[in-house]
Amino acid sequence: MQILVTGAAGFIGFHLCKDLLKLGFEVLGVDNLNDYYDPKLKFSRLKELGIVADFSDSVDKIISDSFNFTFIKADIVDDKLWEKMARDFNVEGVVHLAAQAGVRYSLENPKSYIKSNVEGFLNVLEFCRDENINKLIYASSSSVYGMESAQPFSEKEACNKPVSLYAATKRANELIAYTYHHLFGIESMGLRFFTVYGPWGRPDMAPFLFTKAAFEGREIKVFNQGNQKRDFTYIDDIVSGIINIFDQRDKITGAEVCNIGQGKPMELGYFIDQIEEATGKRLLKKYVEAQPGDVQVTFADTDKLKSTFSYQPKVDLKSGIHEFVNWYANYYKIDKE
């Protein structure tokens, strides 16, 4: 069975591809390898998946290796990509993770979010429609809950007041998915991810930024004067959750959304303590005001995912941070002693 994973060189996409390959699936990965953060990390992830190539030019390439993984360098907004996939491949399942990420970056580059997150998502749905793929799993975000949702965040919330353009595009995806179910019968599951972290994580996220600052002796900015809580969720728990849903995709009915998080919001101060313990370094902290688009607390109600798909996160924040820091030190060849 061939599974399409968009955003295959991204943080979650890479880990998902790796685990799907271990389970014996044939995987078709797509990623445009953009420079939102250093593409070298994306190239390294692809190397872990058996792909070694020169991506310095802008020509779309298809590279296959002996481990059932095929990679296409292309943008999901490009119609030619979808024509190529319909013509040359036999995709039977889709997990759509490609998106322009980042809440704060959306303040500076709003058009890139509409193009990638809305137009790109529409292309995914049209591909599913044309290829008779009636079960779609895609990435939404906990950011859709905004400022006014009750804690813990429940899928029953209206989510009609997003406070960032990134959140608005993710909520738009959920609404468009509903329309495609209503019109064309495509059943989908939008996963509202809660602060995913772990080895190979994104350089624009706090675990990476704070670990880098600790080893380099640089100051970190602690937003909202440190008065934040986040539902940090380890990457292995996220990926096992996605695969669980894919294996039981017959349970997806209609256009559903589901929280996927740890279900235990942790104070930012505790998170910083774990970075300091794992690195053996004391962080220099500058307390600043909250940024536009930031919410004070994220807290996932995971009852729906647990009851329907037997989701059970296993990795606590302390263990997860230590795993991340060990990976970081090894990847960047840092002596922790």
GROMACS .gro file of C-alpha atoms in nm:
model
  337
    1MET     CA    1   0.000   0.000   0.000
    2GLN     CA    2   0.141   0.338  -0.101
    3ILE     CA    3   0.085   0.627   0.139
    4LEU     CA    4   0.137   0.989   0.040
    5VAL     CA    5   0.290   1.204   0.314
    6THR     CA    6   0.310   1.575   0.233
    7GLY     CA    7   0.568   1.773   0.429
    8ALA     CA    8   0.784   1.461   0.438
    9ALA     CA    9   1.106   1.650   0.517
   10GLY     CA   10   0.940   1.841   0.799
   11PHE     CA   11   0.962   1.750   1.167
   12ILE     CA   12   0.646   1.542   1.204
   13GLY     CA   13   0.648   1.424   0.843
   14PHE     CA   14   1.000   1.284   0.872
   15HIS     CA   15   0.918   1.085   1.185
   16LEU     CA   16   0.594   0.958   1.033
   17CYS     CA   17   0.770   0.844   0.714
   18LYS     CA   18   1.038   0.667   0.917
   19ASP     CA   19   0.786   0.472   1.124
   20LEU     CA   20   0.563   0.389   0.827
   21LEU     CA   21   0.865   0.246   0.645
   22LYS     CA   22   0.954   0.036   0.949
   23LEU     CA   23   0.601  -0.103   0.941
   24GLY     CA   24   0.649  -0.209   0.580
   25PHE     CA   25   0.445   0.057   0.400
   26GLU     CA   26   0.548   0.205   0.068
   27VAL     CA   27   0.577   0.581   0.120
   28LEU     CA   28   0.563   0.866  -0.129
   29GLY     CA   29   0.700   1.182   0.031
   30VAL     CA   30   0.653   1.537  -0.099
   31ASP     CA   31   0.820   1.853   0.028
   32ASN     CA   32   0.925   2.183  -0.129
   33LEU     CA   33   1.228   2.213   0.104
   34ASN     CA   34   1.166   2.585   0.157
   35ASP     CA   35   1.395   2.805   0.364
   36TYR     CA   36   1.155   2.900   0.645
   37TYR     CA   37   1.429   2.743   0.854
   38ASP     CA   38   1.769   2.605   0.752
   39PRO     CA   39   1.706   2.347   0.477
   40LYS     CA   40   2.020   2.159   0.586
   41LEU     CA   41   1.818   2.005   0.868
   42LYS     CA   42   1.558   1.890   0.615
   43PHE     CA   43   1.831   1.740   0.396
   44SER     CA   44   1.965   1.554   0.702
   45ARG     CA   45   1.620   1.415   0.776
   46LEU     CA   46   1.593   1.293   0.416
   47LYS     CA   47   1.934   1.131   0.446
   48GLU     CA   48   1.803   0.938   0.747
   49LEU     CA   49   1.526   0.815   0.517
   50GLY     CA   50   1.779   0.699   0.259
   51ILE     CA   51   1.764   0.998   0.027
   52VAL     CA   52   2.096   1.158  -0.069
   53ALA     CA   53   2.072   1.418  -0.345
   54ASP     CA   54   2.171   1.766  -0.451
   55PHE     CA   55   1.868   1.991  -0.405
   56SER     CA   56   2.053   2.313  -0.484
   57ASP     CA   57   1.857   2.376  -0.804
   58SER     CA   58   1.485   2.434  -0.845
   59VAL     CA   59   1.411   2.138  -1.070
   60ASP     CA   60   1.160   1.891  -0.929
   61LYS     CA   61   1.320   1.553  -0.879
   62ILE     CA   62   1.200   1.203  -0.804
   63ILE     CA   63   1.446   0.989  -0.613
   64SER     CA   64   1.375   0.633  -0.508
   65ASP     CA   65   1.582   0.408  -0.287
   66SER     CA   66   1.559   0.043  -0.191
   67PHE     CA   67   1.355   0.103   0.123
   68ASN     CA   68   1.015   0.171  -0.035
   69PHE     CA   69   1.055   0.547  -0.005
   70THR     CA   70   1.012   0.781  -0.299
   71PHE     CA   71   1.065   1.153  -0.259
   72ILE     CA   72   0.940   1.435  -0.481
   73LYS     CA   73   1.078   1.784  -0.439
   74ALA     CA   74   0.778   1.999  -0.526
   75ASP     CA   75   0.530   2.249  -0.388
   76ILE     CA   76   0.178   2.133  -0.311
   77VAL     CA   77   0.038   2.446  -0.479
   78ASP     CA   78   0.183   2.331  -0.813
   79ASP     CA   79  -0.085   2.165  -1.026
   80LYS     CA   80   0.182   1.975  -1.220
   81LEU     CA   81   0.276   1.786  -0.904
   82TRP     CA   82  -0.073   1.642  -0.867
   83GLU     CA   83  -0.093   1.557  -1.237
   84LYS     CA   84   0.238   1.370  -1.202
   85MET     CA   85   0.121   1.178  -0.897
   86ALA     CA   86  -0.210   1.082  -1.057
   87ARG     CA   87  -0.024   0.962  -1.367
   88ASP     CA   88   0.282   0.790  -1.218
   89PHE     CA   89   0.179   0.659  -0.877
   90ASN     CA   90  -0.092   0.454  -0.713
   91VAL     CA   91  -0.162   0.640  -0.389
   92GLU     CA   92  -0.412   0.466  -0.162
   93GLY     CA   93  -0.383   0.677   0.154
   94VAL     CA   94  -0.297   1.040   0.231
   95VAL     CA   95  -0.156   1.208   0.541
   96HIS     CA   96  -0.130   1.579   0.470
   97LEU     CA   97   0.123   1.759   0.692
   98ALA     CA   98   0.272   2.020   0.457
   99ALA     CA   99   0.203   2.379   0.560
  100GLN     CA  100   0.364   2.713   0.619
  101ALA     CA  101   0.422   2.689   0.993
  102GLY     CA  102   0.474   2.947   1.265
  103VAL     CA  103   0.236   3.185   1.440
  104ARG     CA  104   0.472   3.483   1.460
  105TYR     CA  105   0.603   3.445   1.104
  106SER     CA  106   0.247   3.485   0.976
  107LEU     CA  107   0.256   3.847   1.091
  108GLU     CA  108   0.538   3.915   0.844
  109ASN     CA  109   0.444   3.694   0.549
  110PRO     CA  110   0.066   3.654   0.539
  111LYS     CA  111   0.040   3.568   0.169
  112SER     CA  112   0.260   3.260   0.205
  113TYR     CA  113   0.010   3.119   0.456
  114ILE     CA  114  -0.289   3.162   0.228
  115LYS     CA  115  -0.101   3.010  -0.064
  116SER     CA  116   0.042   2.707   0.113
  117ASN     CA  117  -0.214   2.638   0.383
  118VAL     CA  118  -0.535   2.713   0.193
  119GLU     CA  119  -0.457   2.669  -0.177
  120GLY     CA  120  -0.230   2.374  -0.102
  121PHE     CA  121  -0.496   2.207   0.111
  122LEU     CA  122  -0.752   2.252  -0.164
  123ASN     CA  123  -0.517   2.071  -0.403
  124VAL     CA  124  -0.490   1.781  -0.159
  125LEU     CA  125  -0.868   1.753  -0.137
  126GLU     CA  126  -0.905   1.770  -0.515
  127PHE     CA  127  -0.645   1.494  -0.552
  128CYS     CA  128  -0.837   1.277  -0.304
  129ARG     CA  129  -1.157   1.348  -0.494
  130ASP     CA  130  -1.009   1.266  -0.836
  131GLU     CA  131  -0.831   0.950  -0.712
  132ASN     CA  132  -1.128   0.821  -0.507
  133ILE     CA  133  -0.935   0.841  -0.179
  134ASN     CA  134  -1.216   0.878   0.070
  135LYS     CA  135  -1.023   0.889   0.397
  136LEU     CA  136  -0.791   1.187   0.455
  137ILE     CA  137  -0.582   1.261   0.764
  138TYR     CA  138  -0.444   1.613   0.783
  139ALA     CA  139  -0.270   1.851   1.023
  140SER     CA  140  -0.475   2.115   1.194
  141SER     CA  141  -0.348   2.299   1.502
  142SER     CA  142  -0.430   2.376   1.865
  143SER     CA  143  -0.397   2.743   1.767
  144VAL     CA  144  -0.753   2.733   1.629
  145TYR     CA  145  -0.885   2.761   1.986
  146GLY     CA  146  -0.774   3.122   2.027
  147MET     CA  147  -0.806   3.322   2.349
  148GLU     CA  148  -1.164   3.256   2.454
  149SER     CA  149  -1.199   2.877   2.448
  150ALA     CA  150  -1.261   2.706   2.781
  151GLN     CA  151  -0.990   2.491   2.939
  152PRO     CA  152  -0.924   2.213   2.859
  153PHE     CA  153  -0.973   2.273   2.487
  154SER     CA  154  -1.255   2.056   2.357
  155GLU     CA  155  -1.345   1.973   1.999
  156LYS     CA  156  -1.694   2.099   2.082
  157GLU     CA  157  -1.568   2.460   2.090
  158ALA     CA  158  -1.680   2.684   1.802
  159CYS     CA  159  -1.326   2.808   1.730
  160ASN     CA  160  -1.451   3.109   1.536
  161LYS     CA  161  -1.212   3.371   1.679
  162PRO     CA  162  -0.857   3.279   1.570
  163VAL     CA  163  -0.594   3.528   1.688
  164SER     CA  164  -0.331   3.462   1.420
  165LEU     CA  165  -0.343   3.418   1.045
  166TYR     CA  166  -0.181   3.077   1.087
  167ALA     CA  167  -0.469   2.972   1.313
  168ALA     CA  168  -0.722   3.117   1.069
  169THR     CA  169  -0.581   2.911   0.781
  170LYS     CA  170  -0.594   2.593   0.990
  171ARG     CA  171  -0.955   2.662   1.088
  172ALA     CA  172  -1.028   2.731   0.721
  173ASN     CA  173  -0.890   2.385   0.640
  174GLU     CA  174  -1.137   2.228   0.881
  175LEU     CA  175  -1.428   2.416   0.726
  176ILE     CA  176  -1.322   2.333   0.370
  177ALA     CA  177  -1.286   1.968   0.471
  178TYR     CA  178  -1.643   1.977   0.596
  179THR     CA  179  -1.761   2.121   0.263
  180TYR     CA  180  -1.579   1.849   0.067
  181HIS     CA  181  -1.744   1.585   0.281
  182HIS     CA  182  -2.084   1.742   0.228
  183LEU     CA  183  -2.040   1.779  -0.149
  184PHE     CA  184  -1.821   1.484  -0.244
  185GLY     CA  185  -1.828   1.238   0.047
  186ILE     CA  186  -1.461   1.270   0.141
  187GLU     CA  187  -1.423   1.168   0.505
  188SER     CA  188  -1.142   1.335   0.693
  189MET     CA  189  -0.972   1.372   1.030
  190GLY     CA  190  -0.808   1.704   1.116
  191LEU     CA  191  -0.558   1.660   1.397
  192ARG     CA  192  -0.514   1.957   1.627
  193PHE     CA  193  -0.149   1.920   1.731
  194PHE     CA  194  -0.038   2.058   2.067
  195THR     CA  195   0.325   2.189   2.090
  196VAL     CA  196   0.507   1.895   1.936
  197TYR     CA  197   0.874   1.856   2.032
  198GLY     CA  198   1.151   1.597   2.021
  199PRO     CA  199   1.463   1.494   1.823
  200TRP     CA  200   1.493   1.651   1.478
  201GLY     CA  201   1.254   1.927   1.593
  202ARG     CA  202   1.203   2.264   1.429
  203PRO     CA  203   1.468   2.533   1.492
  204ASP     CA  204   1.201   2.802   1.544
  205MET     CA  205   1.044   2.618   1.840
  206ALA     CA  206   1.128   2.681   2.205
  207PRO     CA  207   1.305   2.347   2.280
  208PHE     CA  208   1.550   2.410   1.995
  209LEU     CA  209   1.593   2.782   2.062
  210PHE     CA  210   1.645   2.739   2.437
  211THR     CA  211   1.882   2.443   2.399
  212LYS     CA  212   2.089   2.632   2.143
  213ALA     CA  213   2.102   2.937   2.372
  214ALA     CA  214   2.204   2.725   2.670
  215PHE     CA  215   2.500   2.569   2.489
  216GLU     CA  216   2.604   2.902   2.337
  217GLY     CA  217   2.562   3.104   2.658
  218ARG     CA  218   2.312   3.341   2.497
  219GLU     CA  219   2.006   3.510   2.641
  220ILE     CA  220   1.656   3.380   2.575
  221LYS     CA  221   1.334   3.581   2.555
  222VAL     CA  222   1.066   3.453   2.790
  223PHE     CA  223   0.737   3.578   2.647
  224ASN     CA  224   0.439   3.694   2.851
  225GLN     CA  225   0.673   3.740   3.149
  226GLY     CA  226   0.686   3.361   3.176
  227ASN     CA  227   0.313   3.334   3.249
  228GLN     CA  228   0.249   3.063   2.992
  229LYS     CA  229   0.159   2.698   2.996
  230ARG     CA  230   0.194   2.465   2.703
  231ASP     CA  231   0.066   2.113   2.641
  232PHE     CA  232   0.405   1.979   2.528
  233THR     CA  233   0.363   1.655   2.330
  234TYR     CA  234   0.653   1.428   2.243
  235ILE     CA  235   0.697   1.336   1.877
  236ASP     CA  236   0.676   0.959   1.931
  237ASP     CA  237   0.333   0.999   2.092
  238ILE     CA  238   0.217   1.214   1.801
  239VAL     CA  239   0.335   0.970   1.535
  240SER     CA  240   0.198   0.663   1.710
  241GLY     CA  241  -0.133   0.850   1.735
  242ILE     CA  242  -0.135   0.926   1.361
  243ILE     CA  243  -0.054   0.567   1.268
  244ASN     CA  244  -0.322   0.439   1.505
  245ILE     CA  245  -0.578   0.657   1.330
  246PHE     CA  246  -0.455   0.550   0.987
  247ASP     CA  247  -0.481   0.183   1.085
  248GLN     CA  248  -0.838   0.243   1.205
  249ARG     CA  249  -0.940   0.494   0.940
  250ASP     CA  250  -1.265   0.310   0.886
  251LYS     CA  251  -1.374   0.482   1.209
  252ILE     CA  252  -1.342   0.824   1.046
  253THR     CA  253  -1.689   0.938   0.951
  254GLY     CA  254  -1.778   1.279   0.815
  255ALA     CA  255  -1.536   1.568   0.854
  256GLU     CA  256  -1.394   1.521   1.203
  257VAL     CA  257  -1.141   1.708   1.412
  258CYS     CA  258  -0.952   1.566   1.706
  259ASN     CA  259  -0.708   1.697   1.966
  260ILE     CA  260  -0.376   1.517   1.987
  261GLY     CA  261  -0.168   1.629   2.284
  262GLN     CA  262  -0.025   1.520   2.615
  263GLY     CA  263  -0.326   1.650   2.807
  264LYS     CA  264  -0.104   1.801   3.078
  265PRO     CA  265  -0.014   2.170   3.034
  266MET     CA  266   0.322   2.253   3.191
  267GLU     CA  267   0.445   2.589   3.312
  268LEU     CA  268   0.712   2.754   3.100
  269GLY     CA  269   0.934   2.778   3.407
  270TYR     CA  270   0.931   2.400   3.452
  271PHE     CA  271   1.010   2.355   3.084
  272ILE     CA  272   1.310   2.590   3.118
  273ASP     CA  273   1.425   2.400   3.429
  274GLN     CA  274   1.433   2.077   3.227
  275ILE     CA  275   1.638   2.241   2.950
  276GLU     CA  276   1.887   2.363   3.211
  277GLU     CA  277   1.906   2.021   3.376
  278ALA     CA  278   1.950   1.835   3.049
  279THR     CA  279   2.216   2.073   2.914
  280GLY     CA  280   2.388   2.133   3.246
  281LYS     CA  281   2.377   2.506   3.169
  282ARG     CA  282   2.205   2.801   3.333
  283LEU     CA  283   1.995   3.003   3.089
  284LEU     CA  284   2.009   3.380   3.079
  285LYS     CA  285   1.650   3.502   3.072
  286LYS     CA  286   1.491   3.824   2.950
  287TYR     CA  287   1.123   3.849   3.043
  288VAL     CA  288   0.917   4.027   2.778
  289GLU     CA  289   0.552   4.087   2.693
  290ALA     CA  290   0.342   3.838   2.497
  291GLN     CA  291   0.360   3.849   2.119
  292PRO     CA  292   0.054   3.911   1.902
  293GLY     CA  293  -0.114   3.581   1.824
  294ASP     CA  294   0.017   3.401   2.134
  295VAL     CA  295  -0.224   3.237   2.378
  296GLN     CA  296  -0.146   3.204   2.747
  297VAL     CA  297  -0.239   2.840   2.799
  298THR     CA  298  -0.287   2.538   2.572
  299PHE     CA  299  -0.453   2.233   2.725
  300ALA     CA  300  -0.580   1.939   2.519
  301ASP     CA  301  -0.890   1.743   2.609
  302THR     CA  302  -0.783   1.409   2.456
  303ASP     CA  303  -1.088   1.202   2.559
  304LYS     CA  304  -1.215   1.169   2.201
  305LEU     CA  305  -0.885   1.036   2.067
  306LYS     CA  306  -0.844   0.800   2.363
  307SER     CA  307  -1.194   0.657   2.345
  308THR     CA  308  -1.209   0.619   1.966
  309PHE     CA  309  -0.850   0.531   1.874
  310SER     CA  310  -0.699   0.410   2.204
  311TYR     CA  311  -0.455   0.701   2.211
  312GLN     CA  312  -0.227   0.699   2.515
  313PRO     CA  313   0.072   0.937   2.534
  314LYS     CA  314   0.364   0.781   2.718
  315VAL     CA  315   0.654   1.028   2.727
  316ASP     CA  316   0.665   1.287   3.006
  317LEU     CA  317   0.822   1.630   2.953
  318LYS     CA  318   1.133   1.561   3.159
  319SER     CA  319   1.219   1.245   2.963
  320GLY     CA  320   1.130   1.406   2.631
  321ILE     CA  321   1.348   1.712   2.687
  322HIS     CA  322   1.643   1.495   2.782
  323GLU     CA  323   1.596   1.293   2.461
  324PHE     CA  324   1.583   1.613   2.257
  325VAL     CA  325   1.893   1.763   2.419
  326ASN     CA  326   2.088   1.440   2.368
  327TRP     CA  327   1.991   1.442   2.000
  328TYR     CA  328   2.085   1.811   1.967
  329ALA     CA  329   2.427   1.758   2.126
  330ASN     CA  330   2.495   1.459   1.903
  331TYR     CA  331   2.372   1.625   1.584
  332TYR     CA  332   2.575   1.942   1.641
  333LYS     CA  333   2.869   1.752   1.792
  334ILE     CA  334   2.859   1.927   2.128
  335ASP     CA  335   3.041   1.784   2.427
  336LYS     CA  336   2.793   1.805   2.715
  337GLU     CA  337   3.057   1.736   2.979
   0.00000   0.00000   0.00000
